XYZ file of C-alpha atoms in Angstrom:
559
model
C -69.300 180.654 -145.992
C -68.064 179.330 -149.314
C -70.599 177.182 -151.204
C -67.897 174.593 -151.954
C -67.997 173.402 -148.324
C -71.769 173.068 -148.447
C -71.535 171.036 -151.656
C -68.785 168.699 -150.407
C -70.394 168.042 -147.017
C -73.807 167.413 -148.544
C -72.659 165.095 -151.337
C -70.264 163.194 -149.063
C -72.999 162.579 -146.467
C -75.418 161.309 -149.123
C -72.754 159.031 -150.620
C -72.044 157.613 -147.161
C -75.760 157.012 -146.730
C -75.906 155.010 -149.966
C -72.794 152.890 -149.381
C -73.363 152.195 -145.679
C -76.924 152.850 -144.471
C -78.679 151.684 -147.650
C -76.618 148.479 -147.690
C -77.635 147.753 -144.095
C -81.335 148.492 -144.704
C -81.581 146.406 -147.875
C -79.592 143.421 -146.637
C -80.559 143.261 -142.952
C -84.044 144.800 -142.798
C -85.628 144.195 -146.215
C -83.447 141.098 -146.774
C -83.499 141.385 -150.543
C -83.207 138.052 -152.333
C -81.420 137.786 -155.704
C -83.351 134.557 -156.406
C -86.799 136.075 -155.838
C -88.925 135.991 -159.016
C -89.923 139.611 -159.563
C -93.337 140.560 -161.002
C -91.555 141.969 -164.074
C -90.663 138.369 -164.961
C -93.685 136.617 -163.491
C -96.253 138.938 -165.130
C -94.209 140.105 -168.136
C -96.690 141.548 -170.674
C -94.347 143.717 -172.740
C -96.381 146.824 -171.870
C -96.270 147.687 -168.161
C -94.419 144.640 -166.752
C -90.993 144.578 -168.425
C -87.705 143.349 -166.823
C -85.333 146.290 -167.154
C -81.618 146.941 -166.846
C -81.066 148.579 -163.448
C -79.332 151.624 -164.955
C -82.231 152.243 -167.337
C -84.690 151.702 -164.495
C -82.744 154.089 -162.285
C -83.108 156.705 -165.020
C -86.858 156.135 -165.060
C -87.214 156.288 -161.288
C -84.882 159.262 -160.797
C -86.438 161.481 -163.466
C -89.988 160.447 -162.564
C -89.648 161.422 -158.908
C -87.354 164.415 -159.466
C -89.806 166.849 -161.000
C -89.763 170.583 -160.412
C -90.653 170.121 -156.718
C -87.091 169.397 -155.424
C -86.137 172.731 -156.959
C -89.205 174.738 -155.954
C -89.376 173.538 -152.324
C -85.755 174.263 -151.288
C -85.716 177.464 -153.366
C -88.638 178.749 -151.272
C -87.548 177.289 -147.916
C -84.182 179.090 -147.851
C -86.160 182.136 -146.704
C -85.675 180.703 -143.168
C -81.937 180.492 -143.831
C -79.732 177.965 -145.629
C -78.902 175.843 -142.559
C -82.430 174.463 -141.872
C -82.971 173.699 -145.572
C -79.556 172.043 -145.904
C -79.915 169.880 -142.782
C -83.420 168.689 -143.718
C -82.413 167.846 -147.303
C -79.301 165.878 -146.281
C -80.767 163.999 -143.305
C -84.078 163.552 -145.083
C -82.370 161.971 -148.090
C -80.328 159.546 -145.970
C -82.816 158.441 -143.308
C -86.200 159.217 -144.876
C -86.331 159.344 -148.682
C -83.882 156.552 -149.468
C -85.561 154.099 -147.082
C -89.017 155.206 -148.270
C -88.246 154.771 -151.992
C -86.398 151.470 -151.682
C -89.020 150.231 -149.218
C -91.866 151.147 -151.554
C -90.291 149.076 -154.336
C -89.641 146.179 -151.943
C -93.191 146.146 -150.553
C -94.749 146.258 -154.018
C -92.282 143.744 -155.456
C -93.233 141.261 -152.740
C -96.930 141.660 -153.604
C -97.072 141.260 -157.403
C -96.167 144.925 -158.028
C -99.400 146.213 -156.509
C -99.637 149.963 -155.910
C -99.225 151.255 -152.390
C -102.935 152.114 -152.339
C -103.973 148.596 -153.264
C -101.461 147.153 -150.773
C -103.116 149.154 -148.010
C -106.281 147.124 -148.498
C -104.406 143.816 -148.292
C -102.205 144.723 -145.343
C -104.290 147.129 -143.257
C -107.936 147.005 -144.372
C -110.524 148.061 -146.956
C -111.564 151.239 -145.127
C -107.942 152.399 -144.979
C -107.557 151.598 -148.677
C -110.582 153.706 -149.620
C -109.246 156.705 -147.678
C -105.756 156.176 -149.073
C -107.014 156.087 -152.669
C -108.725 159.456 -152.184
C -105.485 161.022 -150.969
C -103.547 159.446 -153.861
C -106.035 160.690 -156.446
C -105.904 164.242 -155.099
C -102.107 164.219 -155.125
C -101.875 162.963 -158.713
C -104.479 165.506 -159.791
C -102.362 168.287 -158.272
C -99.100 167.051 -159.817
C -100.499 166.646 -163.327
C -102.480 169.887 -163.434
C -99.763 172.045 -161.891
C -96.738 170.565 -163.652
C -98.462 171.275 -166.971
C -98.651 174.929 -165.894
C -94.979 174.918 -164.803
C -93.800 173.444 -168.120
C -95.991 175.776 -170.196
C -94.788 178.864 -168.317
C -91.130 177.904 -168.758
C -91.554 177.237 -172.484
C -93.142 180.676 -172.833
C -90.528 182.450 -170.695
C -87.598 180.580 -172.276
C -88.445 179.727 -175.936
C -84.850 178.558 -176.355
C -85.889 175.426 -174.398
C -88.584 174.372 -176.891
C -86.359 172.474 -179.357
C -84.377 170.458 -176.748
C -87.504 169.657 -174.692
C -89.538 168.240 -177.570
C -86.491 166.902 -179.382
C -85.789 164.720 -176.347
C -88.967 162.765 -177.137
C -87.711 161.926 -180.639
C -84.342 160.867 -179.223
C -86.107 158.643 -176.659
C -88.214 156.906 -179.328
C -85.081 156.127 -181.342
C -83.223 154.888 -178.247
C -86.087 152.532 -177.345
C -85.955 150.956 -180.783
C -82.154 150.671 -180.761
C -82.095 148.950 -177.360
C -85.077 146.636 -177.640
C -85.367 146.017 -181.388
C -81.794 146.339 -182.612
C -80.060 145.097 -179.428
C -77.410 147.826 -179.616
C -75.222 148.172 -176.513
C -76.405 150.541 -173.786
C -73.102 152.451 -173.683
C -73.173 153.319 -177.391
C -76.825 154.321 -177.274
C -76.230 156.457 -174.186
C -73.328 158.300 -175.767
C -75.274 159.052 -178.959
C -78.343 160.137 -177.000
C -76.447 162.528 -174.726
C -74.613 164.097 -177.680
C -77.937 164.602 -179.467
C -79.581 166.177 -176.412
C -76.760 168.631 -175.730
C -76.560 169.515 -179.418
C -80.248 170.410 -179.275
C -79.662 172.628 -176.216
C -77.136 174.589 -178.277
C -79.504 174.720 -181.266
C -82.362 175.809 -179.012
C -80.326 178.717 -177.674
C -79.659 179.809 -181.262
C -83.179 179.144 -182.603
C -85.839 179.891 -179.955
C -89.341 178.693 -180.836
C -92.566 180.232 -179.495
C -96.230 179.479 -180.098
C -98.369 182.239 -181.639
C -100.163 184.459 -179.128
C -103.529 183.067 -180.288
C -104.299 179.604 -181.733
C -107.980 178.790 -182.343
C -108.966 181.271 -179.647
C -106.458 179.905 -177.103
C -103.473 181.832 -175.787
C -99.978 180.310 -175.754
C -100.284 179.070 -172.154
C -103.570 177.273 -172.837
C -102.255 175.802 -176.097
C -99.126 174.394 -174.435
C -101.204 172.821 -171.632
C -103.500 171.048 -174.107
C -100.503 169.869 -176.172
C -98.806 168.564 -173.021
C -101.839 166.553 -171.917
C -102.354 165.153 -175.419
C -98.744 163.994 -175.433
C -98.943 162.585 -171.871
C -102.100 160.632 -172.750
C -100.398 158.979 -175.717
C -97.238 158.309 -173.712
C -99.226 156.681 -170.880
C -100.766 154.166 -173.299
C -97.565 153.146 -175.071
C -95.549 150.163 -173.791
C -92.997 151.410 -171.254
C -90.034 150.357 -173.417
C -91.180 152.475 -176.381
C -91.039 155.908 -174.750
C -91.268 156.027 -170.940
C -88.134 153.987 -170.170
C -85.779 155.441 -172.805
C -87.031 159.006 -172.270
C -86.539 158.777 -168.530
C -83.178 157.048 -168.890
C -81.584 159.451 -171.361
C -83.075 162.441 -169.544
C -81.684 161.045 -166.300
C -78.195 160.814 -167.794
C -78.453 164.281 -169.338
C -79.796 165.793 -166.146
C -77.129 164.098 -164.062
C -74.508 165.589 -166.378
C -76.232 168.940 -165.852
C -75.750 168.524 -162.106
C -72.084 167.637 -162.648
C -71.654 170.802 -164.737
C -73.333 172.865 -162.028
C -71.228 171.424 -159.227
C -68.127 171.790 -161.414
C -68.994 175.474 -161.801
C -69.320 175.769 -158.014
C -65.833 174.279 -157.601
C -64.408 176.611 -160.246
C -66.149 179.799 -159.104
C -66.174 179.180 -155.352
C -69.139 181.509 -154.761
C -69.823 182.825 -151.290
C -73.194 182.206 -149.679
C -74.821 185.620 -149.249
C -78.058 184.399 -147.658
C -78.140 184.178 -143.838
C -77.551 180.839 -142.128
C -80.618 181.496 -139.961
C -82.833 184.336 -141.153
C -83.872 186.463 -138.170
C -85.304 189.216 -140.376
C -88.213 187.292 -141.861
C -90.722 189.142 -144.068
C -94.112 189.789 -142.522
C -96.488 186.886 -142.974
C -93.804 184.184 -143.087
C -95.165 181.106 -141.274
C -93.379 179.284 -138.461
C -90.454 177.157 -139.596
C -91.918 174.228 -137.633
C -93.758 172.431 -139.116
C -93.921 174.302 -142.447
C -90.270 173.647 -143.402
C -90.991 169.906 -143.519
C -93.911 170.267 -145.917
C -92.353 173.040 -148.010
C -89.351 170.816 -148.759
C -90.973 167.514 -149.610
C -89.275 166.264 -152.773
C -85.560 166.381 -152.038
C -86.007 165.183 -148.444
C -88.950 162.745 -148.636
C -92.018 162.723 -150.848
C -95.148 160.609 -150.923
C -95.221 160.825 -154.714
C -92.098 158.645 -154.718
C -94.085 155.850 -153.114
C -96.565 155.993 -155.992
C -93.755 155.726 -158.545
C -91.920 153.020 -156.572
C -95.011 150.842 -156.334
C -96.724 151.999 -159.527
C -94.233 151.785 -162.378
C -90.763 151.026 -160.985
C -91.705 147.767 -159.237
C -93.251 146.479 -162.474
C -89.871 146.803 -164.215
C -87.532 145.479 -161.502
C -85.279 142.788 -162.983
C -83.672 141.534 -159.751
C -84.685 142.391 -156.204
C -81.204 143.627 -155.101
C -81.496 146.276 -157.853
C -83.951 148.187 -155.669
C -81.076 149.604 -153.610
C -79.519 151.275 -156.651
C -82.818 152.208 -158.277
C -84.716 153.366 -155.186
C -82.173 154.601 -152.671
C -79.724 156.015 -155.203
C -82.654 157.564 -157.050
C -83.463 159.433 -153.830
C -79.800 160.466 -153.552
C -80.027 161.876 -157.071
C -83.020 163.959 -156.067
C -81.309 165.048 -152.859
C -78.340 166.269 -154.900
C -80.754 168.258 -157.077
C -82.315 169.840 -153.981
C -78.819 170.653 -152.705
C -78.020 172.391 -156.011
C -81.203 174.454 -155.616
C -80.099 175.545 -152.134
C -76.667 176.563 -153.406
C -78.032 178.339 -156.501
C -80.522 180.379 -154.471
C -78.139 181.323 -151.645
C -74.792 181.726 -153.440
C -75.990 182.756 -156.894
C -76.652 186.369 -155.923
C -74.023 189.093 -155.690
C -75.079 190.571 -152.349
C -77.415 189.988 -149.417
C -79.461 192.944 -150.683
C -79.951 191.241 -154.063
C -81.076 188.091 -152.272
C -83.502 190.013 -150.044
C -84.989 191.725 -153.113
C -86.050 188.307 -154.398
C -87.073 186.909 -150.999
C -89.262 189.812 -149.988
C -92.186 187.589 -148.936
C -92.875 183.924 -148.237
C -93.439 181.900 -151.395
C -90.986 183.915 -153.478
C -87.928 182.385 -155.118
C -88.796 179.057 -156.692
C -87.789 178.123 -160.232
C -86.992 181.718 -161.207
C -84.456 182.138 -158.391
C -82.875 178.772 -159.237
C -82.428 179.674 -162.913
C -81.191 183.186 -162.113
C -78.768 182.145 -159.356
C -77.658 178.933 -161.066
C -77.111 180.779 -164.340
C -74.837 183.266 -162.582
C -72.760 180.430 -161.091
C -72.459 178.666 -164.474
C -71.320 181.932 -166.043
C -68.720 182.563 -163.344
C -67.429 179.000 -163.116
C -67.607 177.740 -166.708
C -67.788 180.968 -168.681
C -71.071 179.992 -170.360
C -73.057 182.587 -172.250
C -76.023 183.842 -170.203
C -78.652 182.559 -172.690
C -76.969 179.145 -172.944
C -76.647 178.863 -169.133
C -80.304 179.751 -168.563
C -81.379 177.408 -171.384
C -79.440 174.536 -169.789
C -81.110 175.073 -166.406
C -84.554 175.639 -167.933
C -84.261 172.395 -169.907
C -83.308 170.625 -166.659
C -86.423 171.963 -164.941
C -88.783 171.220 -167.833
C -87.405 167.729 -168.514
C -87.696 166.827 -164.835
C -91.265 168.140 -164.746
C -92.119 166.491 -168.071
C -90.908 163.017 -167.128
C -92.738 163.309 -163.813
C -95.925 164.277 -165.650
C -95.515 161.277 -168.007
C -95.269 158.861 -165.094
C -97.911 160.624 -163.011
C -100.579 160.408 -165.703
C -99.819 156.704 -166.174
C -100.194 156.286 -162.399
C -103.504 158.140 -162.482
C -104.617 155.736 -165.204
C -103.627 152.839 -162.893
C -105.756 154.359 -160.118
C -108.862 154.392 -162.301
C -108.145 150.817 -163.415
C -107.707 149.706 -159.801
C -111.052 151.290 -158.940
C -112.487 149.292 -161.820
C -111.127 146.089 -160.304
C -112.162 146.939 -156.732
C -115.724 147.921 -157.662
C -115.999 145.432 -160.542
C -116.558 148.018 -163.289
C -115.365 146.270 -166.438
C -115.058 149.251 -168.802
C -113.025 151.190 -166.219
C -110.365 148.496 -166.188
C -109.456 149.197 -169.832
C -106.387 151.442 -170.420
C -107.972 153.787 -172.968
C -111.056 154.592 -170.901
C -108.997 155.002 -167.738
C -106.562 157.319 -169.550
C -109.383 159.470 -170.925
C -110.819 159.836 -167.419
C -107.384 160.723 -166.021
C -106.795 163.404 -168.671
C -110.386 164.623 -168.430
C -110.204 165.133 -164.661
C -106.940 167.100 -165.015
C -108.291 169.289 -167.826
C -111.509 169.847 -165.887
C -109.499 171.172 -162.965
C -107.132 173.142 -165.214
C -109.777 174.856 -167.354
C -112.804 174.591 -165.114
C -111.437 177.169 -162.683
C -110.767 180.543 -164.276
C -110.705 179.077 -167.780
C -107.034 179.892 -168.436
C -105.602 176.395 -167.877
C -104.012 177.179 -164.517
C -106.870 175.975 -162.344
C -104.597 173.325 -160.837
C -102.864 176.090 -158.915
C -106.069 176.444 -156.894
C -105.457 173.274 -154.893
C -101.636 173.420 -154.997
C -101.439 174.898 -151.461
C -102.499 171.444 -150.237
C -99.721 169.637 -152.114
C -97.067 169.811 -149.389
C -99.192 168.401 -146.591
C -100.981 165.835 -148.792
C -97.683 164.668 -150.249
C -96.001 164.236 -146.867
C -99.065 162.507 -145.492
C -98.839 160.014 -148.327
C -95.155 159.427 -147.530
C -96.122 158.649 -143.949
C -98.775 156.184 -145.098
C -96.281 154.445 -147.399
C -93.869 154.046 -144.484
C -96.806 152.757 -142.444
C -97.506 149.959 -144.931
C -93.794 149.061 -145.030
C -93.639 149.061 -141.215
C -96.618 146.693 -140.913
C -95.019 144.356 -143.462
C -91.780 144.337 -141.474
C -93.582 143.619 -138.199
C -95.506 140.754 -139.792
C -92.156 139.291 -140.834
C -90.705 139.737 -137.342
C -88.101 142.297 -138.400
C -86.973 145.553 -136.736
C -89.470 148.342 -137.388
C -87.818 151.477 -135.965
C -85.933 152.303 -139.164
C -89.292 153.050 -140.811
C -91.435 153.787 -137.759
C -89.292 156.709 -136.520
C -89.489 158.716 -139.773
C -93.165 157.720 -140.049
C -94.039 159.211 -136.643
C -92.056 162.378 -137.375
C -93.872 162.872 -140.697
C -97.345 162.243 -139.292
C -96.802 164.738 -136.464
C -95.420 167.474 -138.739
C -98.023 166.898 -141.436
C -100.952 166.889 -139.024
C -99.721 170.145 -137.506
C -99.358 171.549 -141.025
C -102.910 170.525 -141.937
C -104.284 172.193 -138.787
C -102.363 175.412 -139.515
C -103.667 175.378 -143.085
C -107.170 174.737 -141.801
C -107.072 177.932 -139.763
C -105.521 179.850 -142.664
C -108.221 178.738 -145.126
C -110.906 179.589 -142.572
C -109.461 183.083 -142.011
C -109.335 183.607 -145.783
C -112.871 182.208 -146.125
C -111.586 179.818 -148.779
C -114.316 177.244 -148.291
C -113.211 174.999 -151.172
C -109.686 174.452 -149.830
C -111.076 174.303 -146.291
C -113.333 171.420 -147.357
C -110.497 169.550 -149.087
C -108.262 170.087 -146.056
C -110.927 168.573 -143.796
C -111.291 165.567 -146.140
C -107.528 164.945 -146.099
C -107.358 165.414 -142.316
C -110.223 162.962 -141.697
C -108.601 160.449 -144.055
C -105.335 160.824 -142.156
C -107.006 160.216 -138.801
C -108.960 157.174 -140.016
C -105.934 155.559 -141.681
C -103.741 156.242 -138.645
C -106.256 154.749 -136.208
C -106.890 151.618 -138.244
C -103.176 151.146 -138.961
C -102.289 151.583 -135.280
C -104.797 148.885 -134.369
C -103.380 146.474 -136.963
C -99.807 147.264 -135.901
C -100.539 146.798 -132.198
C -102.371 143.544 -132.885
C -99.446 142.184 -134.921
C -96.860 143.185 -132.298
C -98.926 141.437 -129.633
C -99.173 138.323 -131.821
C -95.393 138.346 -132.377
C -94.765 138.536 -128.618
C -97.181 135.691 -127.979
C -95.472 133.571 -130.625
C -92.070 134.331 -129.090
C -93.300 133.147 -125.672
C -95.082 130.060 -127.067
C -93.197 129.111 -130.256
């Protein structure tokens, strides 16, 4: 099958979802109100709460949620064949991720931009909130510690990406000043920013930059990880308009252009898909497609991390409530299109089936490397780009996505510590600096406390898929309870919620057996903690939901 058909069907279905399904959900189910006073206006502090142009906010949301995961997940999952991965990404984007992201913003926006964890306490109960906060903390710890490793490894493997990756920060700082201090039009600033970023990609390909093998007793990987966390700590403390917003926005535009270039190359080259539609010759040790497909591809279909961004940073910058459709749902469409590009790159970017099988010789293979290799081949064939320039372009896409996600994730982790300070009345913990130091410290402790090489976060990464999807289910649960309390239809969120909880619970049980067989007692213990939290939250939420439905029926009978 030609990859052009896959691209056209996938993008057309997602576009239809945005223009039809998202419009219905936002107007008829969430009932967004253009006159509603958003927390960005009500609580405007110029730091975290800042009313933001919807296009700039879309850039923040899109690049924050679209880290390396929507590339890694699909690029691994195609081992079962391209059809299951394609169907889950497309349907997941339309009926799961878009509703989840827009709903997370709506729920938070209607409750003074509280995080989804804090909302759980208000809507479901304190016990559920405590369990939820544990799951959230573990997820953020995984994302921060592992994405630092991903970025460091890519900067080492592709030194041509160093200049454009770090240069993007300088461009973002200038853009923030031009927009908010000089009041220069968004179109002019965007054009200048994109030109600067692509110029740096060209310069980076010509002038690769690498760290020395040893710096103060640290190897290059360790040095990059420390530099990344130092930067993320500073970025998390700055007002959002100074760096976070403009960096995410201009990266979002640049990355979207990167996707356009990739899909343009697919149209020009018309590569054939060499991977099987359904792989019947699976390598030994490959787990069952059900339920593992649905936790392997999280970002790109639906991801709990999106709920943290929607309710953690995005809702605090929402200018008008109707903007959440463009910011949230279309942000999910952007990530779905990235996941689709990963599927095409890793199934049509190889010359033969044998070449593809050489890469996918065991479960877990593929990932970022297969995306860059396959995508680079398509860019060469379709656009005639030099191999180094093509790989630099894709590497910069991966690193910028991961970097902007890490920026937002560390800020969210800081919010978690501050929320704990409020909940347990610990005054010093409510302060941004102390909370940031604890957030960075916990990540570095995990990164360097296990093995000492900075990659300790990889230890708990096997739990990311199930923990992430569990969090997505809980976010949909909070949204569902809010809808029921308002007397609105609940099946548009309840159906994906039930599907996720079933698949995730099965995934946790399979992992539990796997960790036991491997005698990995640390991961076994964490798996049990997450599983118990899931059961407790589900039971308490079911009780609250049933009670509210009963109350609604009684009110309908005796108005």
